[in-house]
mmCIF file with all atom_site columns, C-alpha atoms and ligand atoms in Angstrom:
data_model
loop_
_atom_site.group_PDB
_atom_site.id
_atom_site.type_symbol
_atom_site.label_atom_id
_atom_site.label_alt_id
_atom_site.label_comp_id
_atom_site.label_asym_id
_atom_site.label_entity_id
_atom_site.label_seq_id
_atom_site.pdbx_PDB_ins_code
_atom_site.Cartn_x
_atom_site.Cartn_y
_atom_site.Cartn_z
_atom_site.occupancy
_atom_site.B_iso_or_equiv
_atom_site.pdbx_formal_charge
_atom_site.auth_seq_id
_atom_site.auth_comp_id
_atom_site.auth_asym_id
_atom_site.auth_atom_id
_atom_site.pdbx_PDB_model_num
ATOM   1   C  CA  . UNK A 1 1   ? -170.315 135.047 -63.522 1.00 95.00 ? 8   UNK A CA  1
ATOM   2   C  CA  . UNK A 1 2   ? -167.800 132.990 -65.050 1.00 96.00 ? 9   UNK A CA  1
ATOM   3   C  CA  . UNK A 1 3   ? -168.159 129.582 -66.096 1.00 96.00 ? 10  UNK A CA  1
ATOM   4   C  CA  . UNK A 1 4   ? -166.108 126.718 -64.440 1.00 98.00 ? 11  UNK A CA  1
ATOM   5   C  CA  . UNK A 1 5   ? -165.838 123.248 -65.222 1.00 97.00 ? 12  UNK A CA  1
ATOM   6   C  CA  . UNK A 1 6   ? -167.710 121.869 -62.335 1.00 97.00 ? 13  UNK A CA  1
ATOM   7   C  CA  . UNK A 1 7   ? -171.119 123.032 -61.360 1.00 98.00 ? 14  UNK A CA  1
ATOM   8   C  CA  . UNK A 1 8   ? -170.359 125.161 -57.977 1.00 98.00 ? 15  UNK A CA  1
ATOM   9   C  CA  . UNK A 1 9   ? -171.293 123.690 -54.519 1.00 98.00 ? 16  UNK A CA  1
ATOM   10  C  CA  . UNK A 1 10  ? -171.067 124.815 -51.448 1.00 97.00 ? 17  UNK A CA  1
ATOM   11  C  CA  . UNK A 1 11  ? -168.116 121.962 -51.170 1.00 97.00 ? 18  UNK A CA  1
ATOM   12  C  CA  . UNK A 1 12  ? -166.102 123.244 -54.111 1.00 98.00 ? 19  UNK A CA  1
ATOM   13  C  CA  . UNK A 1 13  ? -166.578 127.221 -53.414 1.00 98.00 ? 20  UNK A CA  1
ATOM   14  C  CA  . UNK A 1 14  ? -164.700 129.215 -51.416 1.00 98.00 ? 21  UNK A CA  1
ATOM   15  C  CA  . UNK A 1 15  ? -167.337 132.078 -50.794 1.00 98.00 ? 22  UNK A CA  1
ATOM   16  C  CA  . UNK A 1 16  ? -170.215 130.609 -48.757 1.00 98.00 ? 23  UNK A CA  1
ATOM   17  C  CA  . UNK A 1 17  ? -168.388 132.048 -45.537 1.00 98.00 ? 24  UNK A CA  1
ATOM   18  C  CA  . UNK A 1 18  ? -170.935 133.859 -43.181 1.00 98.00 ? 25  UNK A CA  1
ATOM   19  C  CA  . UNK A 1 19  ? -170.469 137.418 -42.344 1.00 98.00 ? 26  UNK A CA  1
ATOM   20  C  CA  . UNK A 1 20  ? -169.426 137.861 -38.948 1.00 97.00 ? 27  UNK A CA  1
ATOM   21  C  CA  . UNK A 1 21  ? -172.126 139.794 -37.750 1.00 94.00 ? 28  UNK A CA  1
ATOM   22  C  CA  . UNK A 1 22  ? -175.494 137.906 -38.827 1.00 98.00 ? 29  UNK A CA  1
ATOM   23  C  CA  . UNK A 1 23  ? -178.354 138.923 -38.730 1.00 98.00 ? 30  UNK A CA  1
ATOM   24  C  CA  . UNK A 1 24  ? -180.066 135.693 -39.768 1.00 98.00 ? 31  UNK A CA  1
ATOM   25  C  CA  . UNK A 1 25  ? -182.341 134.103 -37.171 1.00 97.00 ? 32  UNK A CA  1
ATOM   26  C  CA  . UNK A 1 26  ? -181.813 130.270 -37.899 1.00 98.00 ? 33  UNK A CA  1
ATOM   27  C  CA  . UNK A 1 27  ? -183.621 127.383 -36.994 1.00 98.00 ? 34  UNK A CA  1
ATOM   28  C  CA  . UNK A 1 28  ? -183.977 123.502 -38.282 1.00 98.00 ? 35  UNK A CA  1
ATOM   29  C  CA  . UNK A 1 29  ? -183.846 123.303 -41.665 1.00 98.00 ? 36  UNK A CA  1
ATOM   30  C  CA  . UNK A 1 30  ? -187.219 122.923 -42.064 1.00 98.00 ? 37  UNK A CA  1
ATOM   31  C  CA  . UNK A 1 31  ? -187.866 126.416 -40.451 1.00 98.00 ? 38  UNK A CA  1
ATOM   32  C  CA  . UNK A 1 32  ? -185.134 127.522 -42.412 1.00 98.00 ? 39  UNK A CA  1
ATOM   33  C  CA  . UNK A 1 33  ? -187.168 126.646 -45.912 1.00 98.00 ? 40  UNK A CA  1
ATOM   34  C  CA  . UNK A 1 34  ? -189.998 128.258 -44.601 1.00 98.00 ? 41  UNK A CA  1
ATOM   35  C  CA  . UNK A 1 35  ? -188.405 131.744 -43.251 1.00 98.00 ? 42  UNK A CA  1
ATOM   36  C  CA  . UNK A 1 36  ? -186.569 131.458 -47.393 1.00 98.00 ? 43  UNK A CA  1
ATOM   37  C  CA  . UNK A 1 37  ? -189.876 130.477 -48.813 1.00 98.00 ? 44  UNK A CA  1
ATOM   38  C  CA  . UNK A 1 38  ? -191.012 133.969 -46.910 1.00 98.00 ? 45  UNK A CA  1
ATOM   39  C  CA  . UNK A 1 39  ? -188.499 136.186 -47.477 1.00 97.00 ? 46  UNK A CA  1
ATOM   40  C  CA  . UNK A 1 40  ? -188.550 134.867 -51.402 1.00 98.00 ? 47  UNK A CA  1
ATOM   41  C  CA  . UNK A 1 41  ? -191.953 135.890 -51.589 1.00 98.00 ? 48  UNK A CA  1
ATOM   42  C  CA  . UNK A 1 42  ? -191.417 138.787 -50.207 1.00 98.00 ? 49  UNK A CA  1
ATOM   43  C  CA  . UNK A 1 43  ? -189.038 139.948 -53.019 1.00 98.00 ? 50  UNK A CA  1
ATOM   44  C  CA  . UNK A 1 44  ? -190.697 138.781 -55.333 1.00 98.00 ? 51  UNK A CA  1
ATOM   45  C  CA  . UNK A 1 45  ? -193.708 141.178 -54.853 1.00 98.00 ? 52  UNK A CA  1
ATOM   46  C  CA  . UNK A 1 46  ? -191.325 143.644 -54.107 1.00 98.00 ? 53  UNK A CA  1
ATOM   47  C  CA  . UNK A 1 47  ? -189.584 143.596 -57.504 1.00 98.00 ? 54  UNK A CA  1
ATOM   48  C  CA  . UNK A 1 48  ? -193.032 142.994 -59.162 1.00 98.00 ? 55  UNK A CA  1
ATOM   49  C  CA  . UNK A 1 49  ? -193.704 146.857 -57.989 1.00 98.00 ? 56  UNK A CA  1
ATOM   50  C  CA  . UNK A 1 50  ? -190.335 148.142 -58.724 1.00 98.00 ? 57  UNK A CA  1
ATOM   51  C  CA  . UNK A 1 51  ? -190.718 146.959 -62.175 1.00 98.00 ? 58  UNK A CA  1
ATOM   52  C  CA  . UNK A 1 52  ? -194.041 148.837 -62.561 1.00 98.00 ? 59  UNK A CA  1
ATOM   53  C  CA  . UNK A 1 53  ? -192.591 151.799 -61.108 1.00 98.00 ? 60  UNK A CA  1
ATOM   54  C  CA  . UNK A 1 54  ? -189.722 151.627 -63.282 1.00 98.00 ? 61  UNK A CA  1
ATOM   55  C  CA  . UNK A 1 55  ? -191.807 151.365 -66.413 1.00 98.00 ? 62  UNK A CA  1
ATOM   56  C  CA  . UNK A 1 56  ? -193.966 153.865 -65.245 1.00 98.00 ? 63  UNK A CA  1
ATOM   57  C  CA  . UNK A 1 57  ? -190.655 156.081 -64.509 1.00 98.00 ? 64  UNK A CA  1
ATOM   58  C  CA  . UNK A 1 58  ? -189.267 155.467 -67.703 1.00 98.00 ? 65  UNK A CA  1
ATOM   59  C  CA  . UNK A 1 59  ? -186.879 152.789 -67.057 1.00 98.00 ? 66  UNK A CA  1
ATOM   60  C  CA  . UNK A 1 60  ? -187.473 150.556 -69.608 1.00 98.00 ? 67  UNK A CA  1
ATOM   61  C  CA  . UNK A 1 61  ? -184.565 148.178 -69.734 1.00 98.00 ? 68  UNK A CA  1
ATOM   62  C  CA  . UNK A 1 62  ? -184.394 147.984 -65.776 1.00 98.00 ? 69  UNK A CA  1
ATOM   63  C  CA  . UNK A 1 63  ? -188.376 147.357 -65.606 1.00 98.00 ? 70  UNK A CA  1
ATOM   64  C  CA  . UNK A 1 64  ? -187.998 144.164 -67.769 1.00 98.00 ? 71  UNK A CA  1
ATOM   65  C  CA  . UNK A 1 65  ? -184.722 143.599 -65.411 1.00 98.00 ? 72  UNK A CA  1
ATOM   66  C  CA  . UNK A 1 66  ? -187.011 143.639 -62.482 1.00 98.00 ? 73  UNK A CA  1
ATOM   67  C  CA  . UNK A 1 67  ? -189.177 141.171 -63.755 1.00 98.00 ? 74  UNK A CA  1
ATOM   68  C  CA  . UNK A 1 68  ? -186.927 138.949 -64.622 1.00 98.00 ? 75  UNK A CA  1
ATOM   69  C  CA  . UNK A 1 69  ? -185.581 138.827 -60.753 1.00 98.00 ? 76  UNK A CA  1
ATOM   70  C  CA  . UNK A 1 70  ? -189.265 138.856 -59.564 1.00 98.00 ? 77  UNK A CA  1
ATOM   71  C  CA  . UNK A 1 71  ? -190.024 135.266 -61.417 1.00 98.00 ? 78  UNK A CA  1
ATOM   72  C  CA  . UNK A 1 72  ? -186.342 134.295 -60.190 1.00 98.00 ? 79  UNK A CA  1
ATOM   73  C  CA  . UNK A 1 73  ? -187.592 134.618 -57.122 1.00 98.00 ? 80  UNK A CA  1
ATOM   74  C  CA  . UNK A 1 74  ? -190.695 132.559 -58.020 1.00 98.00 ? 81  UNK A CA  1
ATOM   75  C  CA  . UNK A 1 75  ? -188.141 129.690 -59.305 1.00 98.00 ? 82  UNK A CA  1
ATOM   76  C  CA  . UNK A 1 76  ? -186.357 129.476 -55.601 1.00 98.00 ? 83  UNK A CA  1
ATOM   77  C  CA  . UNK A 1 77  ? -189.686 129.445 -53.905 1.00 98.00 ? 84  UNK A CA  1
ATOM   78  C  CA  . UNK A 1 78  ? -190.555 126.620 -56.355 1.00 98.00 ? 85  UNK A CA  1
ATOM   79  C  CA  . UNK A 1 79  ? -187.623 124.614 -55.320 1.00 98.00 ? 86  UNK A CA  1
ATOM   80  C  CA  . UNK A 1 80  ? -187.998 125.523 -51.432 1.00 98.00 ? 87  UNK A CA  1
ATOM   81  C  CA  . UNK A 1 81  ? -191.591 124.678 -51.423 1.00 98.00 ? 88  UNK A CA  1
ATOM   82  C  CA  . UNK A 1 82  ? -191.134 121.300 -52.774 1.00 98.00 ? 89  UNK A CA  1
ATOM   83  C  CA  . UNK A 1 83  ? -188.427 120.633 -49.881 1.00 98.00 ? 90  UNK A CA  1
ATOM   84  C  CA  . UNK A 1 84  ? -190.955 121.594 -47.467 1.00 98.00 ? 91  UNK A CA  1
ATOM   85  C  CA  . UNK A 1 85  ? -193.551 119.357 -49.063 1.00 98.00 ? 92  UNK A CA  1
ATOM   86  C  CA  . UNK A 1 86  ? -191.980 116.060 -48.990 1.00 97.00 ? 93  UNK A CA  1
ATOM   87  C  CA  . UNK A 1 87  ? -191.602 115.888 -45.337 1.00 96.00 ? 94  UNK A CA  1
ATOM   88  C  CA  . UNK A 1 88  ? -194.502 118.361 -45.020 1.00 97.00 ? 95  UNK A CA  1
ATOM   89  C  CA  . UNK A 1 89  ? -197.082 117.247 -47.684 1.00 97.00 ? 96  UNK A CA  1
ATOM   90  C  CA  . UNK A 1 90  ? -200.463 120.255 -46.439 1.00 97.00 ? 97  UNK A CA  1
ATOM   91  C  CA  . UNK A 1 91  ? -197.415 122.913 -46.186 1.00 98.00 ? 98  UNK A CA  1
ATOM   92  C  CA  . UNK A 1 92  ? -199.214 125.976 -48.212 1.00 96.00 ? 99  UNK A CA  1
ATOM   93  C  CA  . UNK A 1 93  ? -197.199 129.038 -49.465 1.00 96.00 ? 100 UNK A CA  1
ATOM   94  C  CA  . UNK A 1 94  ? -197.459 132.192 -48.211 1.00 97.00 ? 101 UNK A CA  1
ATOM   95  C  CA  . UNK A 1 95  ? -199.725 135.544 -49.871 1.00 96.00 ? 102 UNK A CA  1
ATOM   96  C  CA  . UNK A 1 96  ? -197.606 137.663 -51.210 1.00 96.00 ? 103 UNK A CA  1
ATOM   97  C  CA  . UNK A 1 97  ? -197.589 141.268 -49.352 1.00 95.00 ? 104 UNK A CA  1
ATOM   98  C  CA  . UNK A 1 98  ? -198.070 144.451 -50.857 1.00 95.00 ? 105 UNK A CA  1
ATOM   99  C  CA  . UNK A 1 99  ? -195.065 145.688 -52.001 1.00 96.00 ? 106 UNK A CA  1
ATOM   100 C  CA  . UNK A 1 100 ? -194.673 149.178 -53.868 1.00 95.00 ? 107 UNK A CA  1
ATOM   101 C  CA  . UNK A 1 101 ? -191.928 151.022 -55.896 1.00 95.00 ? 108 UNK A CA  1
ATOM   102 C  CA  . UNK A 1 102 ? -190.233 154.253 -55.126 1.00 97.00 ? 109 UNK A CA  1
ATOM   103 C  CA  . UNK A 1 103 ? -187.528 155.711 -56.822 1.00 98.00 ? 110 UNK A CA  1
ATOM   104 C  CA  . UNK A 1 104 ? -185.648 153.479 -59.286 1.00 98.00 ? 111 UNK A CA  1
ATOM   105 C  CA  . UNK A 1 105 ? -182.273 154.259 -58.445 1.00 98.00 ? 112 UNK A CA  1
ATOM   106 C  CA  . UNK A 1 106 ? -183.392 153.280 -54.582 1.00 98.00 ? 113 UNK A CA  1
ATOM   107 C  CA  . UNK A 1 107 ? -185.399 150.629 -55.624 1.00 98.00 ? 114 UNK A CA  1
ATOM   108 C  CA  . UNK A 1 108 ? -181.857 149.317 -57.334 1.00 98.00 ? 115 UNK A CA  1
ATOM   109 C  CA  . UNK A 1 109 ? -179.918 149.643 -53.860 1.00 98.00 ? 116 UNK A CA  1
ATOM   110 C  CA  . UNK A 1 110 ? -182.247 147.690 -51.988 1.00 98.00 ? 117 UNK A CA  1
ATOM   111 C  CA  . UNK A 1 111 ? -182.590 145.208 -53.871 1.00 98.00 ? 118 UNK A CA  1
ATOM   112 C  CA  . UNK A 1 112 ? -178.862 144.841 -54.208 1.00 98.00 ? 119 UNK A CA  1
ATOM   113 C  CA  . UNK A 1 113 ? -178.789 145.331 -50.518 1.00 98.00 ? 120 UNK A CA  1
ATOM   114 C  CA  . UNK A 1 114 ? -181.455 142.397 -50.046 1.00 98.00 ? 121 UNK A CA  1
ATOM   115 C  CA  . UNK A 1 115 ? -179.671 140.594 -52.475 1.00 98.00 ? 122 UNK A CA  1
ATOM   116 C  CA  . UNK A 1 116 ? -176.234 140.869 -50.996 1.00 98.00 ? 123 UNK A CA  1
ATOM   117 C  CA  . UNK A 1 117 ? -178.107 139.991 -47.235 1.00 98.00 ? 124 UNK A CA  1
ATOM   118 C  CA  . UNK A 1 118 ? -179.360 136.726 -48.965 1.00 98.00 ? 125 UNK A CA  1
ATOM   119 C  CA  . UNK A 1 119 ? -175.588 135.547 -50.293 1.00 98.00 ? 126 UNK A CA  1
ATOM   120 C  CA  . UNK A 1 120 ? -173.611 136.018 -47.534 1.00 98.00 ? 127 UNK A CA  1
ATOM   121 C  CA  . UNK A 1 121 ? -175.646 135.383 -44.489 1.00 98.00 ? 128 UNK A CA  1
ATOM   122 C  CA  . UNK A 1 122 ? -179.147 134.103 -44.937 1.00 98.00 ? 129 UNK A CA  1
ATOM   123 C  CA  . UNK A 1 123 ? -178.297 131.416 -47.336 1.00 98.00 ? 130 UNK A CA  1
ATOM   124 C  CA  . UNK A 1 124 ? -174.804 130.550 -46.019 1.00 98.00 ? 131 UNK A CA  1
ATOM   125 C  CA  . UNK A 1 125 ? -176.203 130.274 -42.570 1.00 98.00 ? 132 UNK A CA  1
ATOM   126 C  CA  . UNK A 1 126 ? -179.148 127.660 -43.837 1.00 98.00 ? 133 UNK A CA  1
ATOM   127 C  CA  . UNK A 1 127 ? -176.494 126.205 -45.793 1.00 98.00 ? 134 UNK A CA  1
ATOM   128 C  CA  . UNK A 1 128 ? -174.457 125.420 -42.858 1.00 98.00 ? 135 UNK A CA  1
ATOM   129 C  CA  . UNK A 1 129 ? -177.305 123.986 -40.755 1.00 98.00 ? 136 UNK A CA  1
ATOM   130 C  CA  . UNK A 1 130 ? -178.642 122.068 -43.612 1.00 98.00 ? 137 UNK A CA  1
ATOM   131 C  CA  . UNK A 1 131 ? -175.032 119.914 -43.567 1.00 98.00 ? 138 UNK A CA  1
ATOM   132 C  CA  . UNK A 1 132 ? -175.027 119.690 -40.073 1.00 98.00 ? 139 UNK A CA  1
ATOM   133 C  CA  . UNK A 1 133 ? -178.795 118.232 -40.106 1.00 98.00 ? 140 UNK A CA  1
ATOM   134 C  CA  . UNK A 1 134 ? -177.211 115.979 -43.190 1.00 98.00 ? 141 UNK A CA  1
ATOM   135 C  CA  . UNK A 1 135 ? -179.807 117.128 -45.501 1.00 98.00 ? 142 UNK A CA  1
ATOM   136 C  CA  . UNK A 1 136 ? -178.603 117.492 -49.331 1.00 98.00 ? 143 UNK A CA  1
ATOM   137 C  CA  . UNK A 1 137 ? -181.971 118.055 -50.645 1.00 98.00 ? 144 UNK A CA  1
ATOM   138 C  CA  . UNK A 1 138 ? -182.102 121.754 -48.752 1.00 98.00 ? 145 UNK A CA  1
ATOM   139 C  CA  . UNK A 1 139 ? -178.621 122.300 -49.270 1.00 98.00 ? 146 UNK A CA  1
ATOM   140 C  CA  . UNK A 1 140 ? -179.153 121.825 -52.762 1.00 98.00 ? 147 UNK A CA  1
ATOM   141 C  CA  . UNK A 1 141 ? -181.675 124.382 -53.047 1.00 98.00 ? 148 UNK A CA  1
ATOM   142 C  CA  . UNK A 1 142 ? -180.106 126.803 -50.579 1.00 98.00 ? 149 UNK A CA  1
ATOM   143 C  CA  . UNK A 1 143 ? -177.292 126.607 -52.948 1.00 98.00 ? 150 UNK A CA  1
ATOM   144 C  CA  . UNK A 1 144 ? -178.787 127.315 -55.705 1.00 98.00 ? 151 UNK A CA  1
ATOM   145 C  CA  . UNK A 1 145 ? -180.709 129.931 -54.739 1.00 98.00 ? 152 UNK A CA  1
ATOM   146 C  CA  . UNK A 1 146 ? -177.503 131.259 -52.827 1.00 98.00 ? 153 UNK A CA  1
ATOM   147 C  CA  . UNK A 1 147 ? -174.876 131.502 -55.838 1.00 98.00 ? 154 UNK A CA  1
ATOM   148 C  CA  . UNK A 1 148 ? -178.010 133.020 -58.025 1.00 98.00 ? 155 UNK A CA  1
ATOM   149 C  CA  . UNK A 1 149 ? -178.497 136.163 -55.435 1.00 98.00 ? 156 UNK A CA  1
ATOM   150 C  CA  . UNK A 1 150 ? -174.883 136.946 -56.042 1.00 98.00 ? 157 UNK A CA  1
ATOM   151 C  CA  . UNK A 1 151 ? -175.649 137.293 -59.808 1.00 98.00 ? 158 UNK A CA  1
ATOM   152 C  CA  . UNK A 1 152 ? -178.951 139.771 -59.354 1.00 98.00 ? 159 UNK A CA  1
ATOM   153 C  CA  . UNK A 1 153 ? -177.444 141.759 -56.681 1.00 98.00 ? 160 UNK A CA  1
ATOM   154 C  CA  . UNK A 1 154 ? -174.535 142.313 -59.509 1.00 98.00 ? 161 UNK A CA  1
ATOM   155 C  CA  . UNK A 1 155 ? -177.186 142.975 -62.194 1.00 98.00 ? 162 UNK A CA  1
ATOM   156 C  CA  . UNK A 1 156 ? -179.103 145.573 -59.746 1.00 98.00 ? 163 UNK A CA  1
ATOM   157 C  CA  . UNK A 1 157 ? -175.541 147.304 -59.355 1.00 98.00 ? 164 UNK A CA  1
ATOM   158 C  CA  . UNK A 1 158 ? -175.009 147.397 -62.972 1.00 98.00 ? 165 UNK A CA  1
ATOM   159 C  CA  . UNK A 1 159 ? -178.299 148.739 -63.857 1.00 98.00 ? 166 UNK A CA  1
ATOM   160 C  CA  . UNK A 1 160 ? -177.777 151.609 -61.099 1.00 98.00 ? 167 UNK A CA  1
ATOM   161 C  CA  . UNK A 1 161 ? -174.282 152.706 -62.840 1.00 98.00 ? 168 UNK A CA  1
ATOM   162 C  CA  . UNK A 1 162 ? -175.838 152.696 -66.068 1.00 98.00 ? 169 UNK A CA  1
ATOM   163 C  CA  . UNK A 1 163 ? -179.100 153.811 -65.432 1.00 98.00 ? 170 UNK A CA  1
ATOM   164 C  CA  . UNK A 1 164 ? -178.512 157.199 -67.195 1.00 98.00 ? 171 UNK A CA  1
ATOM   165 C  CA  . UNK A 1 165 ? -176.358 155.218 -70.326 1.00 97.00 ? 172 UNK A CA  1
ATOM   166 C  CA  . UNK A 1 166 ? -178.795 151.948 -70.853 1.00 96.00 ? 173 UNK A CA  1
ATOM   167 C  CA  . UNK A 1 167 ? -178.264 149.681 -74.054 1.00 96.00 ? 174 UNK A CA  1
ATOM   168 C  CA  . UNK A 1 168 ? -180.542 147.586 -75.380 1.00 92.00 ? 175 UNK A CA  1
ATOM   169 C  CA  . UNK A 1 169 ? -179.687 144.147 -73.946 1.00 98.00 ? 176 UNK A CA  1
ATOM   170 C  CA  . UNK A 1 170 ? -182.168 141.510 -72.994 1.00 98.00 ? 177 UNK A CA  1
ATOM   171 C  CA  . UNK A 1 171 ? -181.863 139.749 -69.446 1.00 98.00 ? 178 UNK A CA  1
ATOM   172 C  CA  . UNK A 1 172 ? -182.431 136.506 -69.925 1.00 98.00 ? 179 UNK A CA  1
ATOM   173 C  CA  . UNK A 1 173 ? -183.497 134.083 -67.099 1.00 98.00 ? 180 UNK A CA  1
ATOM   174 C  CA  . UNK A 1 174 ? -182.247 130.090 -66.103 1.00 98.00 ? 181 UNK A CA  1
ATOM   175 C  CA  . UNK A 1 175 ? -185.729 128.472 -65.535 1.00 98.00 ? 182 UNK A CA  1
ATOM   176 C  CA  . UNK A 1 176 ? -183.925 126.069 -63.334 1.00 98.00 ? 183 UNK A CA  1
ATOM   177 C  CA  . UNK A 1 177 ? -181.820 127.649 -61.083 1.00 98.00 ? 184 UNK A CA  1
ATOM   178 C  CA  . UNK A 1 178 ? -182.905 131.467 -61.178 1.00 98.00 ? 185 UNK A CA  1
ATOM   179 C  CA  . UNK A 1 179 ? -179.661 133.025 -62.688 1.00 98.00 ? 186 UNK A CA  1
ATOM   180 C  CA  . UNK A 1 180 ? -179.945 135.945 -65.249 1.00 98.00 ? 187 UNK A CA  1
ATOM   181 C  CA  . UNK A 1 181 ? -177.698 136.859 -67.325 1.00 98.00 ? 188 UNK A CA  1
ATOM   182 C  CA  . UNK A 1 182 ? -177.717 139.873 -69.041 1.00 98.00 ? 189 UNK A CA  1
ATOM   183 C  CA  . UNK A 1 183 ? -177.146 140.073 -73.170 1.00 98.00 ? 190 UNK A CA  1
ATOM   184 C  CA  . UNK A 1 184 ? -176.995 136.756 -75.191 1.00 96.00 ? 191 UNK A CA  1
ATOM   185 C  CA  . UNK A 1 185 ? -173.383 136.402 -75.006 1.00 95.00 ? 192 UNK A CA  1
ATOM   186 C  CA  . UNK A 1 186 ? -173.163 132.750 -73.200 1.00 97.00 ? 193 UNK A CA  1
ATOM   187 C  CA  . UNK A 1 187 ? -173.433 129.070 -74.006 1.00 97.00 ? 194 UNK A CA  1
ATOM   188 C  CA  . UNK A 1 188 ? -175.290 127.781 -70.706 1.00 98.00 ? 195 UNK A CA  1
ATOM   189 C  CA  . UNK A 1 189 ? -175.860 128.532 -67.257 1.00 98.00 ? 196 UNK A CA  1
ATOM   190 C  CA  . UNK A 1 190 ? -172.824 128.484 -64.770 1.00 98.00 ? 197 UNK A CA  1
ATOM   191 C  CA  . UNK A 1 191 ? -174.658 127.690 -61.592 1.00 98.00 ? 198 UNK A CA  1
ATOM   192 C  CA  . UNK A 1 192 ? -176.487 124.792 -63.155 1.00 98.00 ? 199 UNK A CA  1
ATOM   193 C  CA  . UNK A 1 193 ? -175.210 124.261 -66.595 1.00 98.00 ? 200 UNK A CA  1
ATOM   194 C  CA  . UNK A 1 194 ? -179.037 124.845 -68.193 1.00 98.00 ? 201 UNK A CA  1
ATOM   195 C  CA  . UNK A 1 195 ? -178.338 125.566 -71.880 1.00 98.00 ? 202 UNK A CA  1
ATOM   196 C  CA  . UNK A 1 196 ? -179.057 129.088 -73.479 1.00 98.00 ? 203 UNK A CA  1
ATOM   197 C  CA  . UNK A 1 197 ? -182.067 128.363 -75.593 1.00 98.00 ? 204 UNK A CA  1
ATOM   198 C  CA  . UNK A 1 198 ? -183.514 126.736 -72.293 1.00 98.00 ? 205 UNK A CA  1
ATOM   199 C  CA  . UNK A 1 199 ? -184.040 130.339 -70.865 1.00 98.00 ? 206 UNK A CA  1
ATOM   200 C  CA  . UNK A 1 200 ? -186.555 132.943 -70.875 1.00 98.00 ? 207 UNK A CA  1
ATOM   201 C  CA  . UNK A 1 201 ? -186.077 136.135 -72.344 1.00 98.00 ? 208 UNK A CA  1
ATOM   202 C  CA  . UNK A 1 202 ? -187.227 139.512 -71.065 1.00 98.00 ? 209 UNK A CA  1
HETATM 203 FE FE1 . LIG B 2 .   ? -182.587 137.371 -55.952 1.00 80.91 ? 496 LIG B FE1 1
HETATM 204 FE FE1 . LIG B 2 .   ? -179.270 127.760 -63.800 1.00 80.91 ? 497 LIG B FE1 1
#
């Protein structure tokens, strides 16, 4: 993802369109949070157990990329949590599931699937509700978490089309926002302008 000289919105973008056939059940914002807070944790487990199985499978470089979206995950439940709790201060987050690995090369698709699912319709459908309702806190963090799904869904592409031909790089993860970018090539963070030496390498 390329840096511009304005931290993206969902004002200044041009790709927070909906895809014409949703899928996405929406509600009020607030049951919008929750059903993200869900479906984050959800993914989260899930790419907790892909990362084992990709370890265990050999996959070195895509295990550690696996946890690094599985604590990205963690960051936009963080963020959606703490929406929920200032209008909704005994709101408690959800167990995660179990959640296993198969394949790593499926377990790349999927996620990139759930990933792409998450950018262009379940975000940009919250997003759109969240203006209507006039609440910037929740579009905030729907944004955020939005523009950041792009970027793993990416990643999980990459690491399929390379998974034979791996190199060595590190991923390294935006504690703020929940983008990763892979290699230590970059300056700061282009959804949310964290500097470099702000994020944690795996
Ligand atoms: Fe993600
Ligand atoms: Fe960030």
């Amino acid at each position: 993802m390329n840096l511009r000289d304005v931290i993206p919105t969902a004002e200044n973008s041009t790709n927070f369109n909906v895809v014409p056939e949703s899928i996405t059940e929406v509600g009020t914002t607030l049951d919008n949070l929750k059903a993200a807070v869900m479906g984050e944790t959800g993914a989260s487990a899930k790419y907790a157990a892909c990362a084992l199985a990709a370890k265990a499978q050999g996959y070195d470089q895509i295990a550690r990329l696996f946890e690094a979206t599985s604590a990205a995950e963690q960051i936009h439940i963080g963020l959606e949590a703490g929406v929920i709790q200032s209008v909704e201060p005994d709101y408690e987050r959800p167990a995660a599931p179990d959640a296993e690995g198969i394949a790593t090369d499926l377990n790349l698709i999927a996620g990139a699937l759930g990933e792409i699912y998450e950018t262009s319709d379940m975000y940009p459908s919250f997003i759109k509700v969240a203006q209507e309702e006039g609440d910037k806190k929740a579009e905030f963090v729907f944004t955020r978490a939005k523009l950041a799904e792009a970027v793993h869904a990416e990643l999980y592409m990459d690491a399929y089309n390379n998974i034979d031909c791996p190199d060595n790089d590190a991923y390294y993860l935006c504690p703020i926002c929940g983008y990763i970018h892979k290699g230590d090539d970059f300056e700061k963070c282009p959804i949310c302008f964290t500097p470099a030496d702000k994020f944690r390498k795996f």
